[in-house]
XYZ file of C-alpha atoms in Angstrom:
640
model
C 15.314 48.374 43.562
C 16.055 47.119 46.812
C 15.583 44.027 48.778
C 12.055 44.407 50.153
C 10.596 46.078 47.141
C 10.936 45.193 43.492
C 10.264 47.407 40.596
C 8.606 46.615 37.321
C 10.294 48.315 34.749
C 10.204 47.710 30.794
C 13.886 47.003 29.925
C 14.967 46.954 26.100
C 18.620 46.397 25.162
C 18.907 47.450 21.662
C 20.500 45.397 20.038
C 21.294 42.375 21.621
C 24.886 42.900 23.791
C 26.440 39.999 22.161
C 25.893 41.097 18.490
C 29.529 41.762 16.863
C 30.193 42.687 13.162
C 28.462 41.002 10.318
C 30.438 37.899 8.727
C 28.939 39.309 5.470
C 29.913 43.043 5.683
C 32.050 44.257 2.636
C 35.461 45.333 2.535
C 35.032 48.214 -0.215
C 37.847 50.290 -1.921
C 38.815 53.373 -0.326
C 36.532 55.606 -2.313
C 33.713 53.340 -2.901
C 31.577 54.929 -0.004
C 31.820 58.731 -1.349
C 30.856 57.242 -4.749
C 27.827 55.543 -2.968
C 26.586 58.896 -1.569
C 27.113 60.460 -4.817
C 25.018 57.870 -6.398
C 22.092 57.579 -3.718
C 21.866 61.425 -4.040
C 21.217 61.247 -7.798
C 19.120 58.747 -7.724
C 16.828 59.803 -5.125
C 17.050 63.722 -5.581
C 18.534 64.561 -2.426
C 21.260 66.835 -2.267
C 24.762 65.193 -1.544
C 25.566 67.550 1.165
C 22.264 66.775 3.156
C 22.767 63.006 2.958
C 26.311 63.336 4.114
C 25.443 65.703 6.582
C 22.931 63.252 7.978
C 24.895 60.313 7.787
C 27.822 62.124 9.717
C 25.664 63.143 12.625
C 24.576 59.576 12.677
C 27.696 57.613 12.413
C 30.721 60.134 11.377
C 30.283 57.721 7.880
C 31.605 54.565 9.875
C 29.730 51.296 9.044
C 31.058 49.449 12.334
C 31.453 46.247 10.131
C 27.427 46.056 9.863
C 27.023 45.710 13.926
C 24.318 47.743 15.629
C 24.400 50.967 17.500
C 22.995 51.168 20.876
C 19.425 51.714 19.486
C 19.678 48.794 16.926
C 20.919 51.205 14.026
C 22.786 49.884 11.241
C 25.348 51.284 8.841
C 26.551 55.110 7.904
C 23.008 56.133 7.553
C 21.837 54.349 11.107
C 18.833 52.927 9.868
C 17.047 51.314 12.913
C 15.730 47.884 13.470
C 15.393 46.965 16.813
C 12.727 43.957 16.862
C 15.184 41.697 18.637
C 15.686 43.272 22.000
C 16.153 41.374 25.272
C 15.049 42.253 28.719
C 18.249 42.766 31.046
C 18.955 44.083 34.252
C 19.562 47.770 34.412
C 23.080 49.444 34.827
C 23.207 49.744 38.964
C 22.202 46.341 39.135
C 25.452 45.215 37.747
C 28.394 44.672 40.400
C 28.459 45.019 43.877
C 29.305 49.027 43.961
C 26.925 50.945 46.365
C 26.013 54.065 44.067
C 25.558 56.356 46.844
C 28.895 55.331 48.612
C 28.488 56.747 52.096
C 29.598 55.011 55.283
C 27.305 57.071 57.282
C 24.325 54.970 55.821
C 23.532 51.375 55.066
C 24.348 50.275 51.490
C 21.809 50.627 49.199
C 21.196 46.963 47.629
C 20.553 46.926 43.911
C 19.406 43.514 42.995
C 18.751 41.992 39.676
C 14.891 41.914 38.455
C 13.012 40.107 35.905
C 12.235 43.187 33.557
C 9.510 42.437 31.014
C 10.212 43.031 27.110
C 8.248 46.039 25.738
C 5.224 45.382 23.659
C 5.738 47.994 21.037
C 8.826 50.012 19.579
C 8.740 53.970 18.623
C 9.096 54.535 14.848
C 12.507 56.075 15.243
C 13.741 52.476 16.486
C 12.276 51.151 13.419
C 13.423 53.078 10.056
C 15.047 50.189 8.637
C 11.641 48.154 7.659
C 10.524 51.498 6.040
C 13.820 52.035 3.920
C 13.519 48.406 2.685
C 9.760 49.351 1.533
C 10.798 52.508 0.060
C 13.652 51.386 -1.909
C 13.374 47.776 -2.452
C 16.384 46.977 -0.920
C 16.457 43.958 1.447
C 16.969 44.321 4.886
C 19.894 42.065 5.025
C 21.561 44.217 2.492
C 20.538 47.516 4.293
C 22.243 46.095 7.543
C 25.466 45.031 6.089
C 26.212 46.571 2.711
C 27.081 50.485 3.500
C 26.381 51.985 -0.208
C 23.031 49.960 0.085
C 22.402 51.594 3.537
C 23.303 55.217 1.896
C 20.178 54.517 -0.715
C 18.035 53.027 2.000
C 18.502 56.787 3.890
C 18.402 58.701 0.865
C 15.124 57.033 0.173
C 13.624 57.667 3.634
C 14.697 61.668 2.923
C 12.958 61.912 -0.045
C 9.829 60.208 1.090
C 9.901 62.828 4.330
C 10.503 66.030 1.721
C 7.664 64.872 -0.391
C 4.976 64.218 2.586
C 6.121 67.702 3.939
C 4.966 68.905 0.058
C 8.046 70.252 -0.776
C 10.168 69.913 -4.072
C 13.170 67.449 -4.541
C 15.359 70.688 -4.537
C 19.057 70.756 -5.222
C 19.477 73.637 -2.699
C 20.387 71.857 0.868
C 18.148 74.633 2.967
C 15.154 73.455 1.256
C 15.415 70.025 3.098
C 15.798 71.106 6.730
C 12.528 69.680 7.753
C 12.907 66.459 6.027
C 16.369 66.442 7.998
C 14.524 67.296 11.545
C 11.939 64.323 10.697
C 14.749 61.797 9.906
C 16.155 62.545 13.709
C 12.970 60.416 14.614
C 12.633 62.894 17.686
C 9.226 63.337 19.009
C 9.234 66.809 20.316
C 10.217 70.049 18.177
C 13.015 71.230 20.076
C 15.084 67.969 19.461
C 14.042 67.499 16.055
C 15.400 71.187 15.620
C 18.416 70.752 17.535
C 19.238 67.550 15.280
C 18.697 69.513 11.916
C 20.645 72.777 13.401
C 23.687 70.416 13.855
C 23.496 68.645 10.735
C 23.276 72.016 8.875
C 26.315 73.392 10.852
C 28.319 70.172 9.425
C 27.057 71.144 5.944
C 28.372 74.787 6.502
C 31.621 74.190 7.963
C 32.332 70.878 5.720
C 33.957 67.720 6.985
C 36.545 64.956 5.908
C 38.062 61.740 7.608
C 38.863 58.260 7.028
C 36.022 55.831 8.600
C 36.586 52.468 10.370
C 36.663 50.610 7.124
C 39.269 52.772 5.536
C 36.916 54.735 3.331
C 38.025 58.305 2.773
C 34.894 60.718 2.669
C 34.711 64.338 2.422
C 31.773 67.116 2.678
C 32.873 70.271 0.945
C 31.873 73.288 2.972
C 28.578 75.150 1.991
C 28.753 78.233 4.086
C 25.653 79.837 2.432
C 23.094 76.805 3.515
C 20.973 78.882 5.469
C 17.375 76.706 5.756
C 14.245 78.149 7.400
C 13.688 76.554 10.951
C 9.955 76.871 10.741
C 9.502 73.985 8.480
C 9.803 71.610 11.607
C 6.320 73.147 12.566
C 4.840 71.226 9.549
C 6.189 67.706 11.205
C 3.421 68.181 14.194
C 5.375 67.040 17.047
C 5.055 67.435 20.627
C 6.459 70.569 22.771
C 8.784 69.083 25.703
C 8.750 70.552 29.132
C 11.744 72.343 29.635
C 10.900 74.835 32.220
C 12.952 73.667 35.178
C 15.792 72.299 32.961
C 19.563 73.774 33.515
C 20.933 73.156 29.910
C 22.574 75.491 27.219
C 20.161 76.730 24.563
C 22.067 75.002 22.060
C 20.545 71.379 22.844
C 17.044 70.066 23.842
C 16.317 69.401 27.326
C 13.254 67.832 28.795
C 12.171 67.838 32.438
C 11.802 64.329 33.737
C 12.177 64.475 37.768
C 13.727 62.183 39.873
C 11.311 62.004 43.183
C 12.232 62.934 46.488
C 10.205 60.650 48.617
C 10.232 59.178 51.936
C 8.874 55.562 52.273
C 9.126 54.011 55.420
C 11.670 53.354 58.483
C 13.395 56.494 57.728
C 14.298 55.404 54.353
C 14.051 57.760 51.354
C 15.053 58.288 47.764
C 16.511 58.706 45.348
C 18.934 61.864 45.897
C 19.486 64.224 48.560
C 18.739 68.090 48.737
C 21.487 70.359 49.067
C 22.730 73.813 48.025
C 25.318 73.737 45.530
C 27.278 75.780 44.971
C 26.744 77.735 48.236
C 27.098 74.419 50.358
C 29.595 72.720 48.333
C 31.341 73.162 45.206
C 31.080 71.141 41.824
C 34.385 69.555 40.994
C 33.647 66.958 38.788
C 31.485 65.655 35.984
C 30.879 61.940 35.717
C 30.423 60.491 32.635
C 28.389 57.048 32.591
C 26.747 54.765 30.205
C 23.179 53.449 31.097
C 23.478 49.618 30.065
C 20.102 50.062 29.127
C 17.462 51.326 26.951
C 16.349 55.001 27.258
C 12.793 54.019 28.195
C 13.938 51.764 30.870
C 16.460 54.400 32.132
C 13.802 56.889 32.481
C 11.388 54.515 34.405
C 14.249 53.744 36.677
C 15.280 57.210 37.524
C 11.487 57.848 38.426
C 11.389 55.305 41.052
C 11.994 56.664 44.825
C 13.784 53.450 45.849
C 16.448 53.227 42.716
C 19.078 55.886 42.392
C 19.599 58.775 40.230
C 21.668 61.139 38.316
C 21.236 64.616 36.917
C 21.101 64.024 33.242
C 20.064 61.236 30.698
C 21.230 61.384 27.038
C 19.817 59.312 24.246
C 21.823 57.953 21.801
C 19.510 58.346 18.637
C 19.107 61.920 18.555
C 21.301 63.517 21.361
C 17.981 64.339 23.427
C 18.649 65.003 27.007
C 16.529 64.527 30.056
C 17.313 66.367 33.485
C 16.238 64.330 36.401
C 17.740 66.170 39.342
C 18.651 69.769 39.932
C 22.266 70.722 39.558
C 21.957 72.221 43.416
C 21.276 68.843 44.946
C 23.452 65.449 45.123
C 22.591 62.788 43.203
C 23.225 58.959 44.027
C 25.379 57.650 40.891
C 29.449 57.443 41.345
C 29.614 55.103 44.175
C 31.640 57.444 46.278
C 29.848 59.725 48.555
C 32.969 62.371 48.434
C 32.646 62.555 44.439
C 28.717 62.343 44.544
C 28.623 65.371 46.754
C 30.795 67.187 44.582
C 29.788 66.002 40.954
C 27.047 66.010 38.125
C 26.453 62.585 36.674
C 25.595 62.506 32.918
C 24.188 58.689 31.916
C 24.614 57.909 28.321
C 22.702 55.393 26.519
C 24.908 52.546 25.814
C 26.478 49.239 26.513
C 30.072 48.987 27.636
C 30.461 45.294 26.715
C 28.929 45.577 23.009
C 31.769 47.416 21.557
C 29.988 47.991 18.228
C 26.695 49.040 19.895
C 28.103 52.390 19.065
C 27.373 56.073 20.010
C 26.057 58.608 17.579
C 27.797 61.769 16.798
C 24.409 63.276 17.835
C 24.750 62.435 21.141
C 28.586 62.814 21.707
C 27.922 66.550 20.272
C 25.158 67.424 22.736
C 27.106 65.537 25.443
C 30.025 67.884 25.053
C 27.814 70.912 24.756
C 25.907 69.970 28.088
C 29.585 69.635 29.543
C 31.013 72.647 28.162
C 28.116 74.984 29.712
C 28.509 72.872 33.393
C 32.293 73.431 33.037
C 31.582 76.998 32.553
C 28.861 77.332 35.168
C 30.884 75.730 37.858
C 34.420 76.688 36.857
C 35.190 72.760 36.192
C 38.444 72.543 34.117
C 38.114 70.645 30.895
C 40.386 67.969 31.782
C 40.697 64.423 32.671
C 40.931 64.978 36.257
C 37.849 66.813 36.230
C 35.941 65.150 33.679
C 35.731 61.518 34.875
C 34.498 58.137 33.397
C 32.563 56.186 36.105
C 35.405 53.796 35.914
C 37.710 56.366 36.777
C 36.036 57.269 40.168
C 38.110 55.488 42.964
C 36.415 52.977 45.520
C 35.942 54.591 49.138
C 37.540 51.870 51.211
C 39.405 49.011 50.599
C 36.402 46.410 50.836
C 34.659 48.548 48.060
C 37.316 48.493 45.040
C 36.494 45.396 43.376
C 32.554 46.533 43.017
C 33.208 49.811 41.650
C 31.581 50.243 38.124
C 33.846 49.967 35.097
C 31.742 52.074 32.351
C 31.855 53.803 29.906
C 34.805 51.365 29.444
C 37.481 51.075 26.626
C 35.491 51.911 23.916
C 34.215 55.589 24.711
C 36.011 57.943 22.416
C 37.813 60.352 24.598
C 39.897 61.921 22.038
C 37.030 62.906 19.765
C 34.847 63.938 22.986
C 37.341 66.359 23.728
C 37.806 67.740 20.561
C 34.250 68.275 20.690
C 35.009 69.990 23.845
C 37.462 72.238 22.525
C 40.417 70.722 24.406
C 41.913 68.388 21.892
C 44.942 66.572 23.740
C 47.955 68.261 22.012
C 51.613 67.966 22.876
C 52.588 70.698 25.531
C 56.267 69.757 26.021
C 59.426 68.440 24.319
C 59.624 64.870 23.145
C 61.523 63.997 26.191
C 59.124 65.209 28.891
C 58.767 64.114 32.325
C 55.041 63.759 31.816
C 52.978 62.219 29.371
C 49.211 62.448 28.160
C 47.727 59.198 26.891
C 46.539 59.494 23.253
C 46.293 56.645 20.922
C 44.778 56.857 17.522
C 41.152 55.664 18.354
C 40.802 53.587 15.154
C 44.286 52.076 14.717
C 44.644 51.039 18.433
C 42.516 47.895 18.961
C 43.957 45.937 21.824
C 42.219 42.620 22.336
C 39.627 42.686 25.000
C 37.881 39.612 26.362
C 34.324 38.931 28.116
C 32.072 41.187 25.768
C 29.759 37.826 25.386
C 31.478 34.924 27.445
C 34.039 35.196 29.870
C 37.575 34.579 28.228
C 36.136 34.790 24.856
C 37.832 37.624 22.715
C 35.366 40.607 21.875
C 35.025 41.828 18.400
C 38.094 43.771 17.038
C 37.424 47.676 17.488
C 39.048 50.769 18.428
C 39.662 51.897 21.872
C 41.215 54.891 23.382
C 42.827 53.049 26.289
C 46.572 51.356 26.232
C 47.308 48.371 28.157
C 50.036 48.191 30.825
C 52.941 45.797 31.265
C 55.360 45.012 34.042
C 58.364 45.301 31.317
C 58.706 46.730 28.067
C 57.648 43.840 26.146
C 54.323 42.753 24.642
C 54.347 39.117 26.202
C 55.348 40.404 29.673
C 52.546 40.031 32.537
C 50.426 42.940 32.803
C 50.792 44.961 36.107
C 49.010 44.019 38.983
C 46.413 45.756 40.970
C 46.374 44.595 44.686
C 42.914 46.406 45.120
C 41.138 44.280 42.717
C 43.367 41.193 43.167
C 44.515 41.111 46.753
C 46.317 37.987 46.381
C 48.678 39.443 43.997
C 47.386 37.913 40.488
C 48.068 39.619 37.390
C 45.486 41.674 35.813
C 43.826 40.418 32.467
C 42.620 41.460 29.403
C 38.838 41.413 30.443
C 36.733 44.402 29.108
C 36.142 45.348 32.616
C 39.205 44.909 34.106
C 41.060 48.402 34.680
C 43.676 46.978 36.664
C 46.325 47.518 33.963
C 44.799 50.262 31.728
C 45.366 54.009 30.950
C 43.019 55.794 28.992
C 43.178 58.721 26.887
C 43.478 62.003 28.137
C 44.969 60.750 31.389
C 48.220 62.228 32.468
C 51.191 60.283 34.101
C 54.803 60.870 35.400
C 57.380 59.250 33.305
C 59.592 56.606 35.015
C 61.685 55.280 31.902
C 62.191 54.708 28.505
C 63.672 52.150 26.479
C 63.127 51.925 22.953
C 59.593 52.206 21.538
C 58.457 51.734 25.266
C 57.420 54.284 27.963
C 57.173 53.333 31.694
C 54.822 55.272 33.800
C 54.322 55.201 37.617
C 51.028 53.635 38.305
C 49.441 52.322 41.438
C 52.996 52.212 43.228
C 54.876 50.588 40.264
C 56.411 51.218 37.029
C 53.901 49.986 34.190
C 55.312 49.872 30.498
C 52.939 50.745 27.284
C 53.948 50.671 23.699
C 54.921 54.026 22.140
C 56.323 54.200 19.084
C 57.817 57.162 17.598
C 55.826 56.891 14.141
C 52.508 55.546 15.764
C 52.785 57.286 19.263
C 50.188 56.302 21.829
C 51.118 59.010 23.987
C 52.100 62.696 23.647
C 54.397 64.837 25.780
C 53.219 66.973 28.276
C 54.085 69.713 31.012
C 52.416 69.546 34.520
C 53.261 69.383 38.287
C 53.690 66.394 39.790
C 54.170 65.088 43.773
C 56.620 62.689 45.534
C 56.469 61.745 49.237
C 58.155 64.159 51.344
C 61.783 63.974 52.212
C 62.564 61.057 54.681
C 59.301 59.414 54.039
C 59.746 55.876 52.456
C 56.006 55.512 51.411
C 52.732 57.412 52.143
C 49.025 56.296 52.147
C 46.380 56.898 49.308
C 42.732 57.551 49.770
C 39.657 57.262 47.838
C 38.153 60.369 49.261
C 39.226 63.600 50.847
C 37.680 63.735 54.103
C 38.495 65.731 57.268
C 40.322 65.111 60.175
C 38.206 63.828 63.458
C 38.740 67.154 65.277
C 36.766 69.000 62.568
C 33.501 67.375 63.202
C 30.608 69.113 65.035
C 28.781 67.464 68.011
C 25.850 65.436 66.245
C 27.690 64.535 63.259
C 29.459 60.970 63.356
C 33.429 61.148 62.672
C 34.096 59.515 59.002
C 36.924 57.177 59.152
C 39.999 58.546 56.884
C 40.488 54.988 55.686
C 43.490 54.395 53.307
C 43.132 52.323 50.360
C 45.701 49.349 49.965
C 48.105 51.008 48.017
C 51.346 53.069 48.726
C 52.971 55.955 46.988
C 56.653 54.906 47.261
C 59.621 57.302 47.711
C 61.028 58.324 44.349
C 57.724 57.695 42.427
C 55.841 60.538 40.999
C 52.429 61.410 40.158
C 50.619 64.119 38.260
C 48.759 66.542 40.573
C 45.283 67.788 40.252
C 43.506 70.298 42.828
C 44.248 71.034 46.168
C 41.244 70.607 48.384
C 40.397 70.738 51.909
C 39.027 67.696 53.660
C 35.252 67.748 53.388
C 32.165 65.574 54.287
C 28.644 66.325 53.365
C 26.556 64.706 56.374
C 23.029 63.968 54.962
C 21.445 60.840 56.210
C 17.854 61.994 57.002
C 14.550 63.025 54.527
C 14.388 66.023 56.726
C 17.380 68.351 55.529
C 17.581 70.251 58.917
C 20.199 68.145 60.200
C 22.515 68.218 56.922
C 25.772 69.539 57.745
C 28.857 70.214 55.602
C 32.174 69.433 57.676
C 35.438 71.170 56.348
C 38.760 70.694 58.052
C 42.048 71.915 58.223
C 43.720 68.857 56.521
C 44.174 69.506 52.882
C 44.484 66.963 49.907
C 45.817 66.765 46.298
C 44.041 64.660 43.619
C 46.480 62.646 41.697
C 46.317 60.380 38.512
C 47.101 56.962 40.655
C 46.205 54.207 38.451
C 43.080 53.967 36.112
C 41.263 55.760 38.845
C 41.920 58.751 40.639
C 42.768 59.156 44.108
C 43.918 61.660 46.885
C 46.700 61.933 49.072
C 47.271 64.362 52.318
C 48.839 67.546 51.370
C 51.148 66.840 54.602
C 52.677 63.838 53.464
C 53.874 64.839 49.912
C 56.098 67.659 48.480
C 55.156 69.043 44.728
C 57.666 69.593 42.067
C 57.429 71.249 38.526
């Protein structure tokens, strides 16, 4: 939405973003949940493997302290109760970031709007009431008590099996249709993908300790081979997937973002291009929507809004594609990154730590990213698979307005396990490089501002570690002069990335003292607690760079633009604007790609004047702070 034209769209935040864990949620003994699955399976005649497999795909058996998911789902079975929804401003209305991030065009002015509540909720968001009616268990118990929640889920599965005219068989394969129905999907492909994932879990088996200390195991049943034709009896629609660019292992639907002109030379909401012929794709950017699925789809179909390539639904992992991969979407707030990236929006809310993502969405997202990685030769590492919060500001003026999603509660360690690239040690214990990797569940730093400024967020696992000026927990946090030019300390705010290192990011070691490790970060030493018994980083190997001999400091950039001499006539020269940070002599930073200076000139609806400008000046991408950055190759020397 822009000044001069408001867009009416239904917004549905599910659940209330201020909701935290329930005060009445139980703290059971470590074997109680496993017993609960066995008892519920016996009571309702559902094979225990089916009940465990469905629950794993919904929640990985976590109870989240009784708090709701992003789609209003509760407990291990993710029973949904989304009646208490709020109307809120959508994701790109937050902050001052220009999603396009191109100095050659006037900034997109994304303004908040009063958005009405949705009048009705789909059945997939009202399963808790149905479970209560079937089981006789109160809605409160279904929300707060994990064992009751499992019984409610078993009642739903048994009811679906009966309605499909199938027996309450002990054979897991006979329950394929009921499992597909449990997903809540309204199309055949998504329901099938969901059921296939559940049966993959059943065949391979799983075991883990949950967020409440419960040890749960599902024994492998490699012989579980259901008949997918059971889904046909559900009577679901067939989604339009003709133009989608997705792997066969996910369910994709084509819901296009409009490319339209709407007066005074303005157009939206993306640019036509010819990637990878015109430009290579180097990055995949992970976002969260800060709004519901329905709201997000309405917004991306508005020509005056912004765009991204894919949206992923939390409840069942369904994927909608909006922009062809060859074209450039406006999503990252940095034009250089936009021109060379694919954007994935995940249904969720950064400031609601327990508004959790389902395993179904994590899995389909990982399969989509693997597909994109193979298609464009994008390395599966954290210098190429970026969060929106890792994208750098383009200039000094834009740093403070850059977005901070998906935030400290996105589980990068689990995500990269699903990608097939877990973060493991690759060097000896005294390595010069470390990969950040805390234990997600145990690592619970205090964050503030989820509900109210300065107020502590609900305790929750996190993939990020906090960085101090000295090896002590009471030492001040390191400063980010880009976020705070006045030199103030960073804060514990959930949106403050100034003193935060995230899982998978790699940094050069500056020092070690006891249980503390120092890394080079934003031009300074930054200390984090890294005890041997519970390490928050693992040793790694990789190339690092430092200023060339004789240079006391070198500039750092938020984009890799070509030198002025490279621009042809008719294409305005783009300033090579350094960020306020300095990379000082003696400091070292982990090296990513070496790339040529490059700029996509695309400011008109008519694409005949679009140009890709490439220069002779080369750059290195580096992990400089929480966000990546670029330095000129001519300014540095690279070391093993």
